[in-house]
Structure formats: structure tokens, C-alpha cells
PDB file of C-alpha atoms in Angstrom:
ATOM      1  CA  MET A   1       0.003   0.130  -0.035  1.00 97.00           C
ATOM      2  CA  LYS A   2       1.544   3.651  -0.513  1.00 97.00           C
ATOM      3  CA  PHE A   3      -0.548   6.745   1.094  1.00 98.00           C
ATOM      4  CA  THR A   4      -0.065  10.341   0.813  1.00 98.00           C
ATOM      5  CA  LEU A   5       0.658  12.243   4.315  1.00 98.00           C
ATOM      6  CA  LYS A   6      -0.319  15.209   4.965  1.00 98.00           C
ATOM      7  CA  ILE A   7       1.720  16.321   8.513  1.00 98.00           C
ATOM      8  CA  TRP A   8       1.921  19.595  10.497  1.00 98.00           C
ATOM      9  CA  ARG A   9       5.231  20.546  11.014  1.00 98.00           C
ATOM     10  CA  GLN A  10       6.030  22.737  13.917  1.00 97.00           C
ATOM     11  CA  LYS A  11       9.263  23.724  15.278  1.00 95.00           C
ATOM     12  CA  ASP A  12       8.599  24.701  18.462  1.00 92.00           C
ATOM     13  CA  ALA A  13       5.581  26.514  20.370  1.00 88.00           C
ATOM     14  CA  LYS A  14       6.516  30.136  19.258  1.00 91.00           C
ATOM     15  CA  SER A  15       7.027  29.319  15.513  1.00 94.00           C
ATOM     16  CA  LYS A  16       4.599  29.307  12.653  1.00 95.00           C
ATOM     17  CA  GLY A  17       3.479  25.646  11.577  1.00 96.00           C
ATOM     18  CA  ALA A  18       2.335  24.364   8.528  1.00 98.00           C
ATOM     19  CA  PHE A  19       1.523  21.258   6.611  1.00 98.00           C
ATOM     20  CA  GLN A  20       4.122  19.474   4.900  1.00 98.00           C
ATOM     21  CA  THR A  21       3.308  15.906   2.170  1.00 98.00           C
ATOM     22  CA  TYR A  22       5.179  13.005   2.262  1.00 98.00           C
ATOM     23  CA  GLN A  23       4.857   9.966   0.142  1.00 97.00           C
ATOM     24  CA  VAL A  24       5.033   6.295   1.472  1.00 98.00           C
ATOM     25  CA  ASP A  25       5.049   2.893  -0.400  1.00 97.00           C
ATOM     26  CA  ASN A  26       5.083  -0.514   0.073  1.00 96.00           C
ATOM     27  CA  ILE A  27       3.317  -0.401   3.783  1.00 98.00           C
ATOM     28  CA  SER A  28       1.687  -3.861   4.644  1.00 97.00           C
ATOM     29  CA  PRO A  29      -1.569  -3.443   5.891  1.00 97.00           C
ATOM     30  CA  ASP A  30      -0.410  -5.142   8.799  1.00 97.00           C
ATOM     31  CA  THR A  31       1.158  -2.490   9.784  1.00 98.00           C
ATOM     32  CA  SER A  32       0.340  -0.091  12.532  1.00 97.00           C
ATOM     33  CA  PHE A  33      -0.090   3.589  12.073  1.00 98.00           C
ATOM     34  CA  LEU A  34       2.587   4.349  14.832  1.00 98.00           C
ATOM     35  CA  GLU A  35       4.862   1.680  12.707  1.00 98.00           C
ATOM     36  CA  MET A  36       4.017   3.576   9.502  1.00 98.00           C
ATOM     37  CA  LEU A  37       5.764   6.711  11.194  1.00 98.00           C
ATOM     38  CA  ASP A  38       8.374   4.995  12.164  1.00 98.00           C
ATOM     39  CA  ILE A  39       9.123   4.185   8.290  1.00 98.00           C
ATOM     40  CA  LEU A  40       8.409   7.362   7.268  1.00 98.00           C
ATOM     41  CA  ASN A  41      11.018   8.889   9.649  1.00 98.00           C
ATOM     42  CA  ASN A  42      13.370   5.956   8.860  1.00 98.00           C
ATOM     43  CA  ASP A  43      13.457   7.369   5.140  1.00 97.00           C
ATOM     44  CA  LEU A  44      13.549  10.827   6.065  1.00 98.00           C
ATOM     45  CA  VAL A  45      16.611  10.078   8.736  1.00 98.00           C
ATOM     46  CA  HIS A  46      18.202   8.378   5.168  1.00 97.00           C
ATOM     47  CA  LYS A  47      18.055  11.400   3.134  1.00 97.00           C
ATOM     48  CA  GLY A  48      19.007  13.849   5.643  1.00 98.00           C
ATOM     49  CA  GLU A  49      16.059  15.510   6.844  1.00 97.00           C
ATOM     50  CA  GLU A  50      14.302  15.912   9.921  1.00 97.00           C
ATOM     51  CA  PRO A  51      12.155  13.456  11.377  1.00 98.00           C
ATOM     52  CA  VAL A  52       8.608  13.705  12.508  1.00 98.00           C
ATOM     53  CA  ALA A  53       8.103  14.096  16.284  1.00 98.00           C
ATOM     54  CA  PHE A  54       5.198  12.139  17.452  1.00 98.00           C
ATOM     55  CA  ASP A  55       4.608  10.724  21.383  1.00 96.00           C
ATOM     56  CA  HIS A  56       4.401   6.811  21.999  1.00 95.00           C
ATOM     57  CA  ASP A  57       5.232   4.671  24.644  1.00 95.00           C
ATOM     58  CA  CYS A  58       3.313   1.449  25.418  1.00 95.00           C
ATOM     59  CA  ARG A  59       2.010   0.999  21.991  1.00 96.00           C
ATOM     60  CA  GLU A  60      -0.590  -1.430  23.708  1.00 94.00           C
ATOM     61  CA  GLY A  61      -3.683   1.063  23.907  1.00 95.00           C
ATOM     62  CA  ILE A  62      -2.660   1.716  27.615  1.00 95.00           C
ATOM     63  CA  CYS A  63      -0.396   4.890  28.190  1.00 95.00           C
ATOM     64  CA  GLY A  64      -2.619   7.373  25.915  1.00 94.00           C
ATOM     65  CA  MET A  65       0.686   8.849  24.460  1.00 95.00           C
ATOM     66  CA  CYS A  66      -0.258   8.216  21.330  1.00 95.00           C
ATOM     67  CA  SER A  67      -2.392  11.641  20.922  1.00 92.00           C
ATOM     68  CA  LEU A  68      -3.403  12.685  16.809  1.00 97.00           C
ATOM     69  CA  HIS A  69      -5.706  14.056  14.815  1.00 97.00           C
ATOM     70  CA  ILE A  70      -5.964  11.686  11.878  1.00 98.00           C
ATOM     71  CA  ASN A  71      -8.276  12.881   9.262  1.00 97.00           C
ATOM     72  CA  GLY A  72      -9.974  15.189  11.884  1.00 95.00           C
ATOM     73  CA  ARG A  73     -10.511  12.550  14.009  1.00 96.00           C
ATOM     74  CA  ALA A  74      -9.187  12.137  17.599  1.00 96.00           C
ATOM     75  CA  HIS A  75      -6.902   8.316  17.788  1.00 97.00           C
ATOM     76  CA  GLY A  76      -8.198   7.595  13.738  1.00 96.00           C
ATOM     77  CA  PRO A  77     -10.953   5.712  12.026  1.00 95.00           C
ATOM     78  CA  GLY A  78     -11.158   3.281  14.975  1.00 90.00           C
ATOM     79  CA  LYS A  79     -13.970   2.793  17.514  1.00 91.00           C
ATOM     80  CA  ALA A  80     -12.605   2.683  21.440  1.00 93.00           C
ATOM     81  CA  ALA A  81      -8.755   2.286  19.960  1.00 96.00           C
ATOM     82  CA  THR A  82      -6.036   4.546  20.500  1.00 97.00           C
ATOM     83  CA  THR A  83      -3.810   5.274  17.544  1.00 97.00           C
ATOM     84  CA  CYS A  84      -1.414   3.101  18.271  1.00 97.00           C
ATOM     85  CA  GLN A  85      -4.099   0.402  17.910  1.00 97.00           C
ATOM     86  CA  ILE A  86      -5.089   1.466  14.085  1.00 97.00           C
ATOM     87  CA  TYR A  87      -3.900  -0.357  11.391  1.00 97.00           C
ATOM     88  CA  MET A  88      -3.441   0.553   7.841  1.00 98.00           C
ATOM     89  CA  ARG A  89      -6.185  -1.422   6.378  1.00 97.00           C
ATOM     90  CA  LYS A  90      -8.153   0.694   7.940  1.00 96.00           C
ATOM     91  CA  PHE A  91      -7.201   3.591   5.067  1.00 98.00           C
ATOM     92  CA  LYS A  92      -7.282   2.836   1.542  1.00 97.00           C
ATOM     93  CA  ASP A  93      -4.702   2.494  -0.777  1.00 97.00           C
ATOM     94  CA  GLY A  94      -3.509   5.820  -2.036  1.00 97.00           C
ATOM     95  CA  GLU A  95      -5.215   7.291   0.055  1.00 98.00           C
ATOM     96  CA  THR A  96      -4.195  10.923   1.305  1.00 98.00           C
ATOM     97  CA  ILE A  97      -4.068  10.956   5.923  1.00 98.00           C
ATOM     98  CA  VAL A  98      -4.136  14.745   7.508  1.00 98.00           C
ATOM     99  CA  ILE A  99      -2.277  14.138  10.930  1.00 98.00           C
ATOM    100  CA  GLU A 100      -2.523  17.102  13.392  1.00 97.00           C
ATOM    101  CA  PRO A 101      -1.809  16.787  16.840  1.00 97.00           C
ATOM    102  CA  TRP A 102      -4.444  17.953  19.017  1.00 96.00           C
ATOM    103  CA  ARG A 103      -5.874  21.404  18.654  1.00 92.00           C
ATOM    104  CA  SER A 104      -6.611  22.637  22.179  1.00 91.00           C
ATOM    105  CA  ALA A 105      -5.526  25.909  23.708  1.00 90.00           C
ATOM    106  CA  ALA A 106      -4.804  23.874  27.355  1.00 93.00           C
ATOM    107  CA  PHE A 107      -2.453  21.799  25.526  1.00 95.00           C
ATOM    108  CA  PRO A 108       0.201  24.240  23.747  1.00 94.00           C
ATOM    109  CA  VAL A 109       2.313  22.318  20.834  1.00 96.00           C
ATOM    110  CA  ILE A 110       5.941  21.254  21.653  1.00 96.00           C
ATOM    111  CA  LYS A 111       6.958  20.441  18.320  1.00 97.00           C
ATOM    112  CA  ASP A 112       5.195  18.601  15.328  1.00 98.00           C
ATOM    113  CA  LEU A 113       2.808  15.943  16.018  1.00 98.00           C
ATOM    114  CA  VAL A 114       3.926  16.656  20.162  1.00 97.00           C
ATOM    115  CA  VAL A 115       1.743  18.815  22.671  1.00 97.00           C
ATOM    116  CA  ASN A 116       2.296  19.474  26.032  1.00 96.00           C
ATOM    117  CA  ARG A 117      -1.005  18.304  27.802  1.00 95.00           C
ATOM    118  CA  GLY A 118       0.518  19.390  31.603  1.00 96.00           C
ATOM    119  CA  ALA A 119      -2.789  20.309  32.278  1.00 97.00           C
ATOM    120  CA  TYR A 120      -4.347  17.313  33.282  1.00 97.00           C
ATOM    121  CA  ASP A 121      -1.569  16.544  35.270  1.00 96.00           C
ATOM    122  CA  GLU A 122      -2.166  19.902  37.424  1.00 97.00           C
ATOM    123  CA  ILE A 123      -5.972  18.667  37.742  1.00 97.00           C
ATOM    124  CA  LEU A 124      -4.727  15.498  39.130  1.00 95.00           C
ATOM    125  CA  GLN A 125      -2.698  16.994  41.482  1.00 95.00           C
ATOM    126  CA  ALA A 126      -5.360  19.473  42.585  1.00 95.00           C
ATOM    127  CA  GLY A 127      -7.167  16.365  43.848  1.00 93.00           C
ATOM    128  CA  GLY A 128      -7.995  13.190  41.681  1.00 91.00           C
ATOM    129  CA  PHE A 129      -6.225  10.829  44.337  1.00 88.00           C
ATOM    130  CA  VAL A 130      -7.288   9.533  47.850  1.00 86.00           C
ATOM    131  CA  SER A 131      -5.122  10.941  50.970  1.00 82.00           C
ATOM    132  CA  VAL A 132      -6.629   9.134  53.522  1.00 69.00           C
ATOM    133  CA  ARG A 133      -4.253   6.889  55.578  1.00 68.00           C
ATOM    134  CA  THR A 134      -4.622   3.176  54.717  1.00 62.00           C
ATOM    135  CA  ASN A 135      -1.471   1.637  56.198  1.00 66.00           C
ATOM    136  CA  SER A 136      -1.533  -2.181  54.653  1.00 69.00           C
ATOM    137  CA  VAL A 137      -3.400  -3.618  52.144  1.00 66.00           C
ATOM    138  CA  PRO A 138      -6.720  -4.633  53.413  1.00 66.00           C
ATOM    139  CA  ASP A 139      -8.463  -8.202  52.960  1.00 68.00           C
ATOM    140  CA  ALA A 140     -10.447  -7.718  49.801  1.00 62.00           C
ATOM    141  CA  ASN A 141     -13.532  -8.377  51.958  1.00 66.00           C
ATOM    142  CA  ALA A 142     -12.914  -6.009  54.405  1.00 76.00           C
ATOM    143  CA  ILE A 143     -14.825  -3.084  52.692  1.00 78.00           C
ATOM    144  CA  PRO A 144     -18.044  -4.342  51.194  1.00 84.00           C
ATOM    145  CA  ILE A 145     -18.509  -2.627  48.035  1.00 88.00           C
ATOM    146  CA  ALA A 146     -21.816  -3.029  46.084  1.00 91.00           C
ATOM    147  CA  LYS A 147     -20.452  -5.070  42.484  1.00 92.00           C
ATOM    148  CA  ALA A 148     -22.451  -2.663  40.690  1.00 93.00           C
ATOM    149  CA  ASP A 149     -20.701   0.469  42.072  1.00 93.00           C
ATOM    150  CA  ALA A 150     -17.235  -1.360  41.649  1.00 92.00           C
ATOM    151  CA  ASP A 151     -18.095  -1.420  38.234  1.00 94.00           C
ATOM    152  CA  GLU A 152     -18.777   1.726  37.456  1.00 94.00           C
ATOM    153  CA  SER A 153     -15.756   2.854  39.208  1.00 94.00           C
ATOM    154  CA  MET A 154     -13.448   0.398  36.820  1.00 94.00           C
ATOM    155  CA  ASP A 155     -15.156   1.985  34.112  1.00 95.00           C
ATOM    156  CA  ALA A 156     -14.606   5.603  34.882  1.00 96.00           C
ATOM    157  CA  ALA A 157     -10.479   4.480  36.145  1.00 95.00           C
ATOM    158  CA  ALA A 158     -10.121   3.102  32.258  1.00 96.00           C
ATOM    159  CA  CYS A 159      -9.941   6.853  31.494  1.00 97.00           C
ATOM    160  CA  ILE A 160      -6.187   7.262  30.073  1.00 97.00           C
ATOM    161  CA  GLY A 161      -5.457  10.632  30.058  1.00 96.00           C
ATOM    162  CA  CYS A 162      -4.669  10.859  26.353  1.00 97.00           C
ATOM    163  CA  GLY A 163      -6.729  14.397  26.124  1.00 97.00           C
ATOM    164  CA  ALA A 164      -9.276  13.207  23.203  1.00 97.00           C
ATOM    165  CA  CYS A 165     -12.389  14.619  24.982  1.00 97.00           C
ATOM    166  CA  ALA A 166     -10.657  18.001  25.154  1.00 96.00           C
ATOM    167  CA  ALA A 167      -9.335  17.810  21.550  1.00 95.00           C
ATOM    168  CA  THR A 168     -12.759  16.746  20.345  1.00 96.00           C
ATOM    169  CA  CYS A 169     -14.823  19.192  22.503  1.00 96.00           C
ATOM    170  CA  LYS A 170     -15.642  22.052  19.806  1.00 95.00           C
ATOM    171  CA  ASN A 171     -15.332  24.035  23.437  1.00 95.00           C
ATOM    172  CA  GLY A 172     -11.878  22.181  24.624  1.00 95.00           C
ATOM    173  CA  SER A 173     -14.005  20.981  27.671  1.00 96.00           C
ATOM    174  CA  ALA A 174     -12.239  18.403  30.095  1.00 96.00           C
ATOM    175  CA  MET A 175     -15.270  17.756  31.850  1.00 97.00           C
ATOM    176  CA  LEU A 176     -15.398  13.890  30.498  1.00 97.00           C
ATOM    177  CA  PHE A 177     -11.504  13.482  32.330  1.00 98.00           C
ATOM    178  CA  VAL A 178     -12.190  15.274  35.166  1.00 97.00           C
ATOM    179  CA  ALA A 179     -15.883  13.205  35.805  1.00 97.00           C
ATOM    180  CA  ALA A 180     -14.120  10.386  35.308  1.00 97.00           C
ATOM    181  CA  ARG A 181     -11.857  10.855  37.938  1.00 95.00           C
ATOM    182  CA  VAL A 182     -14.066  12.294  40.273  1.00 95.00           C
ATOM    183  CA  SER A 183     -16.608   9.212  39.589  1.00 94.00           C
ATOM    184  CA  SER A 184     -14.102   6.129  39.950  1.00 94.00           C
ATOM    185  CA  LEU A 185     -13.515   7.399  43.455  1.00 93.00           C
ATOM    186  CA  ALA A 186     -17.126   8.449  44.555  1.00 92.00           C
ATOM    187  CA  LYS A 187     -18.018   5.474  43.711  1.00 91.00           C
ATOM    188  CA  LEU A 188     -15.952   3.678  46.555  1.00 89.00           C
ATOM    189  CA  PRO A 189     -15.883   4.099  50.438  1.00 87.00           C
ATOM    190  CA  GLN A 190     -12.196   5.363  50.491  1.00 85.00           C
ATOM    191  CA  GLY A 191     -13.263   8.123  48.123  1.00 88.00           C
ATOM    192  CA  ARG A 192     -16.049   9.232  49.754  1.00 87.00           C
ATOM    193  CA  VAL A 193     -13.588  10.781  52.819  1.00 86.00           C
ATOM    194  CA  GLU A 194     -12.851  13.698  50.929  1.00 89.00           C
ATOM    195  CA  GLY A 195     -15.159  13.678  47.990  1.00 90.00           C
ATOM    196  CA  ALA A 196     -16.691  17.070  48.297  1.00 90.00           C
ATOM    197  CA  ARG A 197     -12.831  18.974  48.129  1.00 92.00           C
ATOM    198  CA  ARG A 198     -11.970  16.659  45.280  1.00 94.00           C
ATOM    199  CA  ALA A 199     -15.109  18.279  43.340  1.00 94.00           C
ATOM    200  CA  LYS A 200     -14.531  22.006  43.760  1.00 95.00           C
ATOM    201  CA  ALA A 201     -10.449  21.661  43.728  1.00 96.00           C
ATOM    202  CA  MET A 202     -10.147  20.298  40.163  1.00 96.00           C
ATOM    203  CA  VAL A 203     -13.038  21.724  39.087  1.00 96.00           C
ATOM    204  CA  ALA A 204     -11.255  24.961  40.264  1.00 96.00           C
ATOM    205  CA  LYS A 205      -8.141  24.003  38.436  1.00 97.00           C
ATOM    206  CA  MET A 206      -9.691  22.807  35.109  1.00 96.00           C
ATOM    207  CA  ASP A 207     -11.191  26.548  34.836  1.00 95.00           C
ATOM    208  CA  GLU A 208      -8.075  27.982  35.929  1.00 96.00           C
ATOM    209  CA  LEU A 209      -6.357  26.640  33.149  1.00 95.00           C
ATOM    210  CA  GLY A 210      -8.333  27.741  30.329  1.00 93.00           C
ATOM    211  CA  PHE A 211     -10.750  24.109  29.467  1.00 95.00           C
ATOM    212  CA  GLY A 212     -14.085  25.555  28.071  1.00 93.00           C
ATOM    213  CA  ASN A 213     -17.294  24.240  29.342  1.00 92.00           C
ATOM    214  CA  CYS A 214     -19.223  21.276  28.788  1.00 94.00           C
ATOM    215  CA  THR A 215     -22.490  22.085  26.504  1.00 94.00           C
ATOM    216  CA  ASN A 216     -23.252  17.683  26.019  1.00 92.00           C
ATOM    217  CA  THR A 217     -22.965  17.347  22.303  1.00 94.00           C
ATOM    218  CA  GLY A 218     -21.283  14.020  23.444  1.00 95.00           C
ATOM    219  CA  ALA A 219     -18.287  14.526  21.132  1.00 95.00           C
ATOM    220  CA  CYS A 220     -16.274  13.332  23.991  1.00 96.00           C
ATOM    221  CA  GLN A 221     -17.766  10.034  24.244  1.00 96.00           C
ATOM    222  CA  ALA A 222     -17.735   9.300  20.857  1.00 95.00           C
ATOM    223  CA  GLU A 223     -13.987   9.529  20.406  1.00 96.00           C
ATOM    224  CA  CYS A 224     -12.815   8.706  23.857  1.00 97.00           C
ATOM    225  CA  PRO A 225     -10.634   5.684  23.549  1.00 97.00           C
ATOM    226  CA  LYS A 226     -11.445   3.353  26.478  1.00 96.00           C
ATOM    227  CA  ALA A 227     -15.982   4.489  25.848  1.00 95.00           C
ATOM    228  CA  VAL A 228     -15.646   6.190  28.605  1.00 97.00           C
ATOM    229  CA  SER A 229     -19.417   7.843  28.911  1.00 96.00           C
ATOM    230  CA  ILE A 230     -20.802  11.154  29.872  1.00 96.00           C
ATOM    231  CA  ALA A 231     -22.813   9.610  32.432  1.00 95.00           C
ATOM    232  CA  HIS A 232     -20.379  10.379  34.618  1.00 96.00           C
ATOM    233  CA  ILE A 233     -20.185  14.011  33.751  1.00 96.00           C
ATOM    234  CA  ALA A 234     -23.728  14.209  35.440  1.00 95.00           C
ATOM    235  CA  ARG A 235     -21.832  12.447  39.196  1.00 94.00           C
ATOM    236  CA  LEU A 236     -19.406  15.061  38.854  1.00 95.00           C
ATOM    237  CA  ASN A 237     -22.112  17.962  38.563  1.00 95.00           C
ATOM    238  CA  ARG A 238     -24.167  16.253  41.237  1.00 94.00           C
ATOM    239  CA  GLU A 239     -20.840  15.935  43.515  1.00 93.00           C
ATOM    240  CA  PHE A 240     -19.754  19.493  42.874  1.00 94.00           C
ATOM    241  CA  LEU A 241     -23.256  21.035  43.641  1.00 94.00           C
ATOM    242  CA  ALA A 242     -23.595  19.156  46.824  1.00 92.00           C
ATOM    243  CA  ALA A 243     -20.112  20.380  47.616  1.00 91.00           C
ATOM    244  CA  LYS A 244     -21.311  24.110  46.967  1.00 90.00           C
ATOM    245  CA  LEU A 245     -24.626  23.779  49.362  1.00 90.00           C
ATOM    246  CA  GLU A 246     -22.575  22.423  52.182  1.00 84.00           C
ATOM    247  CA  ASP A 247     -20.404  25.203  51.859  1.00 79.00           C
TER     248      ASP A 247
END
């Protein structure tokens, strides 16, 4: 297979970026999208040109580093899949593929396809954790948790913090990410101890960092590689309002 790649190139955050066009040939349908970029970079290096910078780590759909907009979609033409889980058989032979970094004010471009997603880390540091002392690991059955609650908590905890939700949202909202973090702890007894403080702190930090408001278009859920439900946003709103009323 062969493809025409229109890739966003940008030297750094302060430089003006532009699309550059490249050709790749003899690509196997079973080649992953990131492997295809590796092949492109190998060709560029041999030509004495600068390779394309892009983020990657586990390449197993776990870390969320492979954050790319492909043909206008976060992570590309797959459902509940990250960029590294997309294979070239998803595209037509000879197709032109447009590759961009996340487009969000809160995720400034570092270089080419690499963005700074440190804003998510700051939100987590504001309250996405449990600080209560738990001592040694308790017996699994010491704190009974209803299966429905445990399942819901684990569904929310599946969020990998890739940023696809904010990059997809027309408002640049991080509500799905924040909601997943709050919801994963709100359904567990360990997380209830500081639930009110957590909701207020994380929402405040999200607003401070310049993320937009949620208008419930559902785009975040549609493009989330872990299919995190927007139902968690409703719980975040309830947690936040309850905390404010408590004040």
C-alpha cells in the first residue's frame, strides 16, 4: 500500500506551523499507524531530513501518549481505540491522510505532533487522588462494595488521560476527564472521605487552566478510546453542587 501524508510540522510552540506532504510506499496492511510513521522517519533520516516528532510509549493502548488527530478524528478511524491500535488496513490504498496534533488551547504544541498535556497532570494534582491513610493492604472483603458500584468505578478508572475528549470538544472542555477521575473515587468508600473537596478543587483547576465548558454534545464520549460514558459528567455535577451547598 502507498499513502500521501499531510503532516503538521512546527519547530516549537512559538514558531508558525504548516502542513508538509510526504509519500510512503510498500506499507503492509498489517502495519500499525505508528509503525508507518517510524518507516517515514527512517526514510527522512536516510535523506538527511529531520524526522517527524510524535509521542508514543507503550503502543498497547494503555498510556495514551499516541495522541494524534487523523483525518479530523481523535486517534483516527477506529472505535474505542488509540492511535497505536489503528492499522493501515483501515485506510484505502493511495489515500491522502491528514495528521495533526491535538487542537486545544490547554495543550500547546511542543514540536510537530507533540503537545504538552501537563494541564491534565495539574488537574490530578488538585484532587484526583486519595490521601487518607490506609496502612497495609486490607483483606479484599474487609470493605464490602456492591458489584454495580465497583463496576462503575472501574469503568471510569479506564480513562487513560490521553486528551482526546478535550481535543474533540468544540469548547475544549475537560469535563469527561475530570468526571472520570471524580467518579472512579466517588463510588468507593475510600474516596468519599474527601469527595467534596476533590470535586471543587478539580473543577476550579480545570477552569483556571482555560478549559471550556461542557454543552453535552457527546463528542467526547464518541471519540474516547476507552468509551468512558458522559453519564459520569452528571455525577461530577452532582458532586460539585452538593459540595457547594454544603459550604
